[in-house]
mmCIF file with all atom_site columns, N, CA and C in Angstrom:
data_model
loop_
_atom_site.group_PDB
_atom_site.id
_atom_site.type_symbol
_atom_site.label_atom_id
_atom_site.label_alt_id
_atom_site.label_comp_id
_atom_site.label_asym_id
_atom_site.label_entity_id
_atom_site.label_seq_id
_atom_site.pdbx_PDB_ins_code
_atom_site.Cartn_x
_atom_site.Cartn_y
_atom_site.Cartn_z
_atom_site.occupancy
_atom_site.B_iso_or_equiv
_atom_site.pdbx_formal_charge
_atom_site.auth_seq_id
_atom_site.auth_comp_id
_atom_site.auth_asym_id
_atom_site.auth_atom_id
_atom_site.pdbx_PDB_model_num
ATOM 1   N N  . MET P 1 1  ? 0.932   -1.144 0.126  1.00 0.00 ? 26 MET P N  1
ATOM 2   C CA . MET P 1 1  ? -0.048  -0.295 0.055  1.00 0.00 ? 26 MET P CA 1
ATOM 3   C C  . MET P 1 1  ? 0.983   0.988  -0.374 1.00 0.00 ? 26 MET P C  1
ATOM 4   N N  . LYS P 1 2  ? 0.470   2.178  -0.884 1.00 0.00 ? 27 LYS P N  1
ATOM 5   C CA . LYS P 1 2  ? 1.574   3.372  -0.944 1.00 0.00 ? 27 LYS P CA 1
ATOM 6   C C  . LYS P 1 2  ? 1.097   4.618  0.188  1.00 0.00 ? 27 LYS P C  1
ATOM 7   N N  . PRO P 1 3  ? 1.885   5.079  0.799  1.00 0.00 ? 28 PRO P N  1
ATOM 8   C CA . PRO P 1 3  ? 1.654   6.058  1.803  1.00 0.00 ? 28 PRO P CA 1
ATOM 9   C C  . PRO P 1 3  ? 0.786   7.069  0.994  1.00 0.00 ? 28 PRO P C  1
ATOM 10  N N  . ASP P 1 4  ? 0.496   7.396  0.107  1.00 0.00 ? 29 ASP P N  1
ATOM 11  C CA . ASP P 1 4  ? -0.705  8.724  -0.381 1.00 0.00 ? 29 ASP P CA 1
ATOM 12  C C  . ASP P 1 4  ? -1.768  8.026  0.150  1.00 0.00 ? 29 ASP P C  1
ATOM 13  N N  . SER P 1 5  ? -1.920  6.796  -0.632 1.00 0.00 ? 30 SER P N  1
ATOM 14  C CA . SER P 1 5  ? -3.305  5.909  -0.639 1.00 0.00 ? 30 SER P CA 1
ATOM 15  C C  . SER P 1 5  ? -3.759  5.534  0.691  1.00 0.00 ? 30 SER P C  1
ATOM 16  N N  . THR P 1 6  ? -2.656  5.304  1.575  1.00 0.00 ? 31 THR P N  1
ATOM 17  C CA . THR P 1 6  ? -3.293  5.388  3.151  1.00 0.00 ? 31 THR P CA 1
ATOM 18  C C  . THR P 1 6  ? -3.877  6.466  3.688  1.00 0.00 ? 31 THR P C  1
ATOM 19  N N  . ARG P 1 7  ? -3.064  7.619  3.536  1.00 0.00 ? 32 ARG P N  1
ATOM 20  C CA . ARG P 1 7  ? -3.436  8.813  4.325  1.00 0.00 ? 32 ARG P CA 1
ATOM 21  C C  . ARG P 1 7  ? -4.720  8.888  3.534  1.00 0.00 ? 32 ARG P C  1
ATOM 22  N N  . THR P 1 8  ? -4.970  9.358  2.257  1.00 0.00 ? 33 THR P N  1
ATOM 23  C CA . THR P 1 8  ? -6.321  9.697  1.661  1.00 0.00 ? 33 THR P CA 1
ATOM 24  C C  . THR P 1 8  ? -7.524  8.796  2.298  1.00 0.00 ? 33 THR P C  1
ATOM 25  N N  . GLU P 1 9  ? -7.242  7.429  2.588  1.00 0.00 ? 34 GLU P N  1
ATOM 26  C CA . GLU P 1 9  ? -8.412  6.666  3.003  1.00 0.00 ? 34 GLU P CA 1
ATOM 27  C C  . GLU P 1 9  ? -8.425  7.108  4.510  1.00 0.00 ? 34 GLU P C  1
ATOM 28  N N  . GLU P 1 10 ? -7.652  7.237  5.321  1.00 0.00 ? 35 GLU P N  1
ATOM 29  C CA . GLU P 1 10 ? -8.081  8.087  6.565  1.00 0.00 ? 35 GLU P CA 1
ATOM 30  C C  . GLU P 1 10 ? -8.350  9.432  6.944  1.00 0.00 ? 35 GLU P C  1
ATOM 31  N N  . LEU P 1 11 ? -8.071  9.957  5.752  1.00 0.00 ? 36 LEU P N  1
ATOM 32  C CA . LEU P 1 11 ? -8.942  11.519 5.838  1.00 0.00 ? 36 LEU P CA 1
ATOM 33  C C  . LEU P 1 11 ? -10.236 11.720 6.114  1.00 0.00 ? 36 LEU P C  1
ATOM 34  N N  . PRO P 1 12 ? -11.103 10.684 5.530  1.00 0.00 ? 37 PRO P N  1
ATOM 35  C CA . PRO P 1 12 ? -12.660 10.875 6.110  1.00 0.00 ? 37 PRO P CA 1
ATOM 36  C C  . PRO P 1 12 ? -13.085 10.595 7.290  1.00 0.00 ? 37 PRO P C  1
ATOM 37  N N  . ILE P 1 13 ? -12.327 9.568  8.175  1.00 0.00 ? 38 ILE P N  1
ATOM 38  C CA . ILE P 1 13 ? -12.229 9.828  9.441  1.00 0.00 ? 38 ILE P CA 1
ATOM 39  C C  . ILE P 1 13 ? -11.911 10.684 10.347 1.00 0.00 ? 38 ILE P C  1
ATOM 40  N N  . TYR P 1 14 ? -10.543 11.503 9.854  1.00 0.00 ? 39 TYR P N  1
ATOM 41  C CA . TYR P 1 14 ? -10.045 12.765 10.344 1.00 0.00 ? 39 TYR P CA 1
ATOM 42  C C  . TYR P 1 14 ? -11.262 13.721 10.539 1.00 0.00 ? 39 TYR P C  1
ATOM 43  N N  . GLU P 1 15 ? -11.509 13.725 9.388  1.00 0.00 ? 40 GLU P N  1
ATOM 44  C CA . GLU P 1 15 ? -12.659 14.720 9.240  1.00 0.00 ? 40 GLU P CA 1
ATOM 45  C C  . GLU P 1 15 ? -14.126 14.472 9.936  1.00 0.00 ? 40 GLU P C  1
ATOM 46  N N  . SER P 1 16 ? -14.299 13.153 9.811  1.00 0.00 ? 41 SER P N  1
ATOM 47  C CA . SER P 1 16 ? -15.332 12.920 10.896 1.00 0.00 ? 41 SER P CA 1
ATOM 48  C C  . SER P 1 16 ? -15.231 13.301 12.314 1.00 0.00 ? 41 SER P C  1
ATOM 49  N N  . LEU P 1 17 ? -13.995 12.982 12.887 1.00 0.00 ? 42 LEU P N  1
ATOM 50  C CA . LEU P 1 17 ? -13.723 12.958 14.132 1.00 0.00 ? 42 LEU P CA 1
ATOM 51  C C  . LEU P 1 17 ? -13.432 14.715 14.658 1.00 0.00 ? 42 LEU P C  1
ATOM 52  N N  . ILE P 1 18 ? -13.072 15.307 13.578 1.00 0.00 ? 43 ILE P N  1
ATOM 53  C CA . ILE P 1 18 ? -13.344 16.927 13.737 1.00 0.00 ? 43 ILE P CA 1
ATOM 54  C C  . ILE P 1 18 ? -14.658 17.730 13.831 1.00 0.00 ? 43 ILE P C  1
ATOM 55  N N  . ARG P 1 19 ? -15.452 16.652 12.843 1.00 0.00 ? 44 ARG P N  1
ATOM 56  C CA . ARG P 1 19 ? -16.829 17.552 12.984 1.00 0.00 ? 44 ARG P CA 1
ATOM 57  C C  . ARG P 1 19 ? -17.463 17.336 14.500 1.00 0.00 ? 44 ARG P C  1
ATOM 58  N N  . GLU P 1 20 ? -17.141 15.904 14.814 1.00 0.00 ? 45 GLU P N  1
ATOM 59  C CA . GLU P 1 20 ? -17.638 15.376 16.444 1.00 0.00 ? 45 GLU P CA 1
ATOM 60  C C  . GLU P 1 20 ? -16.890 15.920 17.534 1.00 0.00 ? 45 GLU P C  1
ATOM 61  N N  . ARG P 1 21 ? -15.627 16.025 17.595 1.00 0.00 ? 46 ARG P N  1
ATOM 62  C CA . ARG P 1 21 ? -15.043 16.720 18.875 1.00 0.00 ? 46 ARG P CA 1
ATOM 63  C C  . ARG P 1 21 ? -13.940 18.206 18.678 1.00 0.00 ? 46 ARG P C  1
ATOM 64  N N  . GLY P 1 22 ? -14.321 18.755 17.492 1.00 0.00 ? 47 GLY P N  1
ATOM 65  C CA . GLY P 1 22 ? -13.470 19.579 17.273 1.00 0.00 ? 47 GLY P CA 1
ATOM 66  C C  . GLY P 1 22 ? -12.249 19.353 16.614 1.00 0.00 ? 47 GLY P C  1
ATOM 67  N N  . ASP P 1 23 ? -11.189 20.425 16.192 1.00 0.00 ? 48 ASP P N  1
ATOM 68  C CA . ASP P 1 23 ? -9.817  20.257 15.711 1.00 0.00 ? 48 ASP P CA 1
ATOM 69  C C  . ASP P 1 23 ? -8.774  20.643 16.857 1.00 0.00 ? 48 ASP P C  1
ATOM 70  N N  . VAL P 1 24 ? -8.636  19.419 17.579 1.00 0.00 ? 49 VAL P N  1
ATOM 71  C CA . VAL P 1 24 ? -8.051  19.587 18.950 1.00 0.00 ? 49 VAL P CA 1
ATOM 72  C C  . VAL P 1 24 ? -6.530  20.085 18.443 1.00 0.00 ? 49 VAL P C  1
ATOM 73  N N  . VAL P 1 25 ? -5.864  19.286 17.314 1.00 0.00 ? 50 VAL P N  1
ATOM 74  C CA . VAL P 1 25 ? -4.733  19.535 16.818 1.00 0.00 ? 50 VAL P CA 1
ATOM 75  C C  . VAL P 1 25 ? -4.406  20.645 16.669 1.00 0.00 ? 50 VAL P C  1
ATOM 76  N N  . GLU P 1 26 ? -5.492  21.878 15.772 1.00 0.00 ? 51 GLU P N  1
ATOM 77  C CA . GLU P 1 26 ? -5.138  23.322 15.713 1.00 0.00 ? 51 GLU P CA 1
ATOM 78  C C  . GLU P 1 26 ? -5.189  23.987 16.690 1.00 0.00 ? 51 GLU P C  1
ATOM 79  N N  . GLU P 1 27 ? -6.126  23.605 17.522 1.00 0.00 ? 52 GLU P N  1
ATOM 80  C CA . GLU P 1 27 ? -6.529  24.405 18.913 1.00 0.00 ? 52 GLU P CA 1
ATOM 81  C C  . GLU P 1 27 ? -5.285  24.507 19.659 1.00 0.00 ? 52 GLU P C  1
ATOM 82  N N  . ALA P 1 28 ? -4.773  22.980 19.555 1.00 0.00 ? 53 ALA P N  1
ATOM 83  C CA . ALA P 1 28 ? -3.344  23.206 20.564 1.00 0.00 ? 53 ALA P CA 1
ATOM 84  C C  . ALA P 1 28 ? -2.194  23.566 20.079 1.00 0.00 ? 53 ALA P C  1
ATOM 85  N N  . ARG P 1 29 ? -2.403  23.726 18.768 1.00 0.00 ? 54 ARG P N  1
ATOM 86  C CA . ARG P 1 29 ? -0.965  24.684 18.008 1.00 0.00 ? 54 ARG P CA 1
ATOM 87  C C  . ARG P 1 29 ? -1.399  26.302 18.120 1.00 0.00 ? 54 ARG P C  1
ATOM 88  N N  . ALA P 1 30 ? -2.421  26.349 18.208 1.00 0.00 ? 55 ALA P N  1
ATOM 89  C CA . ALA P 1 30 ? -2.812  27.913 18.728 1.00 0.00 ? 55 ALA P CA 1
ATOM 90  C C  . ALA P 1 30 ? -2.345  28.188 20.013 1.00 0.00 ? 55 ALA P C  1
ATOM 91  N N  . VAL P 1 31 ? -2.714  27.483 20.991 1.00 0.00 ? 56 VAL P N  1
ATOM 92  C CA . VAL P 1 31 ? -2.312  27.496 22.270 1.00 0.00 ? 56 VAL P CA 1
ATOM 93  C C  . VAL P 1 31 ? -0.838  27.441 22.502 1.00 0.00 ? 56 VAL P C  1
ATOM 94  N N  . ALA P 1 32 ? -0.437  26.046 22.032 1.00 0.00 ? 57 ALA P N  1
ATOM 95  C CA . ALA P 1 32 ? 1.016   26.813 21.683 1.00 0.00 ? 57 ALA P CA 1
ATOM 96  C C  . ALA P 1 32 ? 1.855   28.059 21.050 1.00 0.00 ? 57 ALA P C  1
ATOM 97  N N  . GLU P 1 33 ? 1.526   28.325 20.256 1.00 0.00 ? 58 GLU P N  1
ATOM 98  C CA . GLU P 1 33 ? 2.040   29.764 19.753 1.00 0.00 ? 58 GLU P CA 1
ATOM 99  C C  . GLU P 1 33 ? 1.558   31.005 20.444 1.00 0.00 ? 58 GLU P C  1
ATOM 100 N N  . GLU P 1 34 ? 0.315   30.930 20.760 1.00 0.00 ? 59 GLU P N  1
ATOM 101 C CA . GLU P 1 34 ? -0.057  32.120 21.911 1.00 0.00 ? 59 GLU P CA 1
ATOM 102 C C  . GLU P 1 34 ? 1.028   31.948 23.500 1.00 0.00 ? 59 GLU P C  1
ATOM 103 N N  . THR P 1 35 ? 1.205   30.554 23.862 1.00 0.00 ? 60 THR P N  1
ATOM 104 C CA . THR P 1 35 ? 2.243   30.720 25.030 1.00 0.00 ? 60 THR P CA 1
ATOM 105 C C  . THR P 1 35 ? 3.715   30.808 24.666 1.00 0.00 ? 60 THR P C  1
ATOM 106 N N  . GLN P 1 36 ? 4.025   30.741 23.235 1.00 0.00 ? 61 GLN P N  1
ATOM 107 C CA . GLN P 1 36 ? 5.697   30.849 22.988 1.00 0.00 ? 61 GLN P CA 1
ATOM 108 C C  . GLN P 1 36 ? 5.456   32.422 22.955 1.00 0.00 ? 61 GLN P C  1
ATOM 109 N N  . HIS P 1 37 ? 4.375   33.118 22.322 1.00 0.00 ? 62 HIS P N  1
ATOM 110 C CA . HIS P 1 37 ? 4.471   34.576 22.312 1.00 0.00 ? 62 HIS P CA 1
ATOM 111 C C  . HIS P 1 37 ? 5.044   35.366 23.631 1.00 0.00 ? 62 HIS P C  1
ATOM 112 N N  . GLN P 1 38 ? 3.540   34.699 24.506 1.00 0.00 ? 63 GLN P N  1
ATOM 113 C CA . GLN P 1 38 ? 3.654   35.238 25.845 1.00 0.00 ? 63 GLN P CA 1
ATOM 114 C C  . GLN P 1 38 ? 5.099   35.186 26.407 1.00 0.00 ? 63 GLN P C  1
ATOM 115 N N  . MET P 1 39 ? 5.516   33.712 26.486 1.00 0.00 ? 64 MET P N  1
ATOM 116 C CA . MET P 1 39 ? 7.040   33.454 27.167 1.00 0.00 ? 64 MET P CA 1
ATOM 117 C C  . MET P 1 39 ? 8.238   34.620 26.479 1.00 0.00 ? 64 MET P C  1
ATOM 118 N N  . SER P 1 40 ? 7.740   34.403 25.232 1.00 0.00 ? 65 SER P N  1
ATOM 119 C CA . SER P 1 40 ? 8.976   35.473 24.733 1.00 0.00 ? 65 SER P CA 1
ATOM 120 C C  . SER P 1 40 ? 9.001   36.741 25.212 1.00 0.00 ? 65 SER P C  1
ATOM 121 N N  . GLN P 1 41 ? 7.611   37.318 25.348 1.00 0.00 ? 66 GLN P N  1
ATOM 122 C CA . GLN P 1 41 ? 7.833   38.755 25.737 1.00 0.00 ? 66 GLN P CA 1
ATOM 123 C C  . GLN P 1 41 ? 7.818   38.542 27.202 1.00 0.00 ? 66 GLN P C  1
ATOM 124 N N  . ALA P 1 42 ? 7.554   37.508 27.949 1.00 0.00 ? 67 ALA P N  1
ATOM 125 C CA . ALA P 1 42 ? 8.045   37.835 29.209 1.00 0.00 ? 67 ALA P CA 1
ATOM 126 C C  . ALA P 1 42 ? 9.387   37.807 29.496 1.00 0.00 ? 67 ALA P C  1
ATOM 127 N N  . LEU P 1 43 ? 10.281  36.866 28.997 1.00 0.00 ? 68 LEU P N  1
ATOM 128 C CA . LEU P 1 43 ? 11.664  36.777 28.859 1.00 0.00 ? 68 LEU P CA 1
ATOM 129 C C  . LEU P 1 43 ? 12.463  38.269 28.483 1.00 0.00 ? 68 LEU P C  1
ATOM 130 N N  . ASN P 1 44 ? 11.673  39.135 27.377 1.00 0.00 ? 69 ASN P N  1
ATOM 131 C CA . ASN P 1 44 ? 11.956  40.221 27.059 1.00 0.00 ? 69 ASN P CA 1
ATOM 132 C C  . ASN P 1 44 ? 11.532  41.381 28.130 1.00 0.00 ? 69 ASN P C  1
ATOM 133 N N  . GLY P 1 45 ? 10.842  41.309 29.010 1.00 0.00 ? 70 GLY P N  1
ATOM 134 C CA . GLY P 1 45 ? 10.287  42.258 30.060 1.00 0.00 ? 70 GLY P CA 1
ATOM 135 C C  . GLY P 1 45 ? 9.527   43.008 29.840 1.00 0.00 ? 70 GLY P C  1
ATOM 136 N N  . VAL P 1 46 ? 8.745   42.447 28.646 1.00 0.00 ? 71 VAL P N  1
ATOM 137 C CA . VAL P 1 46 ? 7.249   42.879 28.390 1.00 0.00 ? 71 VAL P CA 1
ATOM 138 C C  . VAL P 1 46 ? 6.359   42.942 28.677 1.00 0.00 ? 71 VAL P C  1
ATOM 139 N N  . ALA P 1 47 ? 5.614   43.392 29.795 1.00 0.00 ? 72 ALA P N  1
ATOM 140 C CA . ALA P 1 47 ? 4.259   43.140 30.679 1.00 0.00 ? 72 ALA P CA 1
ATOM 141 C C  . ALA P 1 47 ? 3.158   43.057 29.158 1.00 0.00 ? 72 ALA P C  1
ATOM 142 N N  . PRO P 1 48 ? 2.666   41.567 29.627 1.00 0.00 ? 73 PRO P N  1
ATOM 143 C CA . PRO P 1 48 ? 1.161   41.426 28.485 1.00 0.00 ? 73 PRO P CA 1
ATOM 144 C C  . PRO P 1 48 ? 0.187   42.341 28.984 1.00 0.00 ? 73 PRO P C  1
ATOM 145 N N  . THR P 1 49 ? -0.681  42.483 28.017 1.00 0.00 ? 74 THR P N  1
ATOM 146 C CA . THR P 1 49 ? -1.997  43.576 28.158 1.00 0.00 ? 74 THR P CA 1
ATOM 147 C C  . THR P 1 49 ? -2.815  42.867 28.501 1.00 0.00 ? 74 THR P C  1
ATOM 148 N N  . PRO P 1 50 ? -3.945  43.205 28.903 1.00 0.00 ? 75 PRO P N  1
ATOM 149 C CA . PRO P 1 50 ? -5.396  41.983 29.593 1.00 0.00 ? 75 PRO P CA 1
ATOM 150 C C  . PRO P 1 50 ? -5.460  41.367 28.410 1.00 0.00 ? 75 PRO P C  1
ATOM 151 N N  . HIS P 1 51 ? -5.832  41.864 27.277 1.00 0.00 ? 76 HIS P N  1
ATOM 152 C CA . HIS P 1 51 ? -5.903  41.320 26.461 1.00 0.00 ? 76 HIS P CA 1
ATOM 153 C C  . HIS P 1 51 ? -5.048  39.749 26.035 1.00 0.00 ? 76 HIS P C  1
ATOM 154 N N  . GLU P 1 52 ? -4.025  39.807 26.073 1.00 0.00 ? 77 GLU P N  1
ATOM 155 C CA . GLU P 1 52 ? -3.040  39.060 25.839 1.00 0.00 ? 77 GLU P CA 1
ATOM 156 C C  . GLU P 1 52 ? -2.865  38.198 27.366 1.00 0.00 ? 77 GLU P C  1
ATOM 157 N N  . THR P 1 53 ? -3.359  38.343 28.354 1.00 0.00 ? 78 THR P N  1
ATOM 158 C CA . THR P 1 53 ? -3.818  37.253 29.370 1.00 0.00 ? 78 THR P CA 1
ATOM 159 C C  . THR P 1 53 ? -5.142  36.509 29.486 1.00 0.00 ? 78 THR P C  1
ATOM 160 N N  . GLY P 1 54 ? -5.916  36.560 28.481 1.00 0.00 ? 79 GLY P N  1
ATOM 161 C CA . GLY P 1 54 ? -7.086  36.232 28.559 1.00 0.00 ? 79 GLY P CA 1
ATOM 162 C C  . GLY P 1 54 ? -8.624  37.004 29.459 1.00 0.00 ? 79 GLY P C  1
ATOM 163 N N  . ALA P 1 55 ? -7.958  37.937 30.351 1.00 0.00 ? 80 ALA P N  1
ATOM 164 C CA . ALA P 1 55 ? -9.346  38.458 30.920 1.00 0.00 ? 80 ALA P CA 1
ATOM 165 C C  . ALA P 1 55 ? -9.817  39.790 30.062 1.00 0.00 ? 80 ALA P C  1
ATOM 166 N N  . HIS P 1 56 ? -10.986 39.772 30.336 1.00 0.00 ? 81 HIS P N  1
ATOM 167 C CA . HIS P 1 56 ? -12.061 40.797 29.637 1.00 0.00 ? 81 HIS P CA 1
ATOM 168 C C  . HIS P 1 56 ? -12.354 41.600 30.552 1.00 0.00 ? 81 HIS P C  1
#
């Protein structure tokens, strides 16, 4: 079985899970990027704004 055909066959299952459960991988990526941004600012001595800390 070719790697491309395996990936194509698995895609509908992944799309179904995204519809049922949400795109956890994308959410984790976004949170990781935001955390990395905040830590970079903290290490550079920049205080976060209320928007960046999640406060409303």
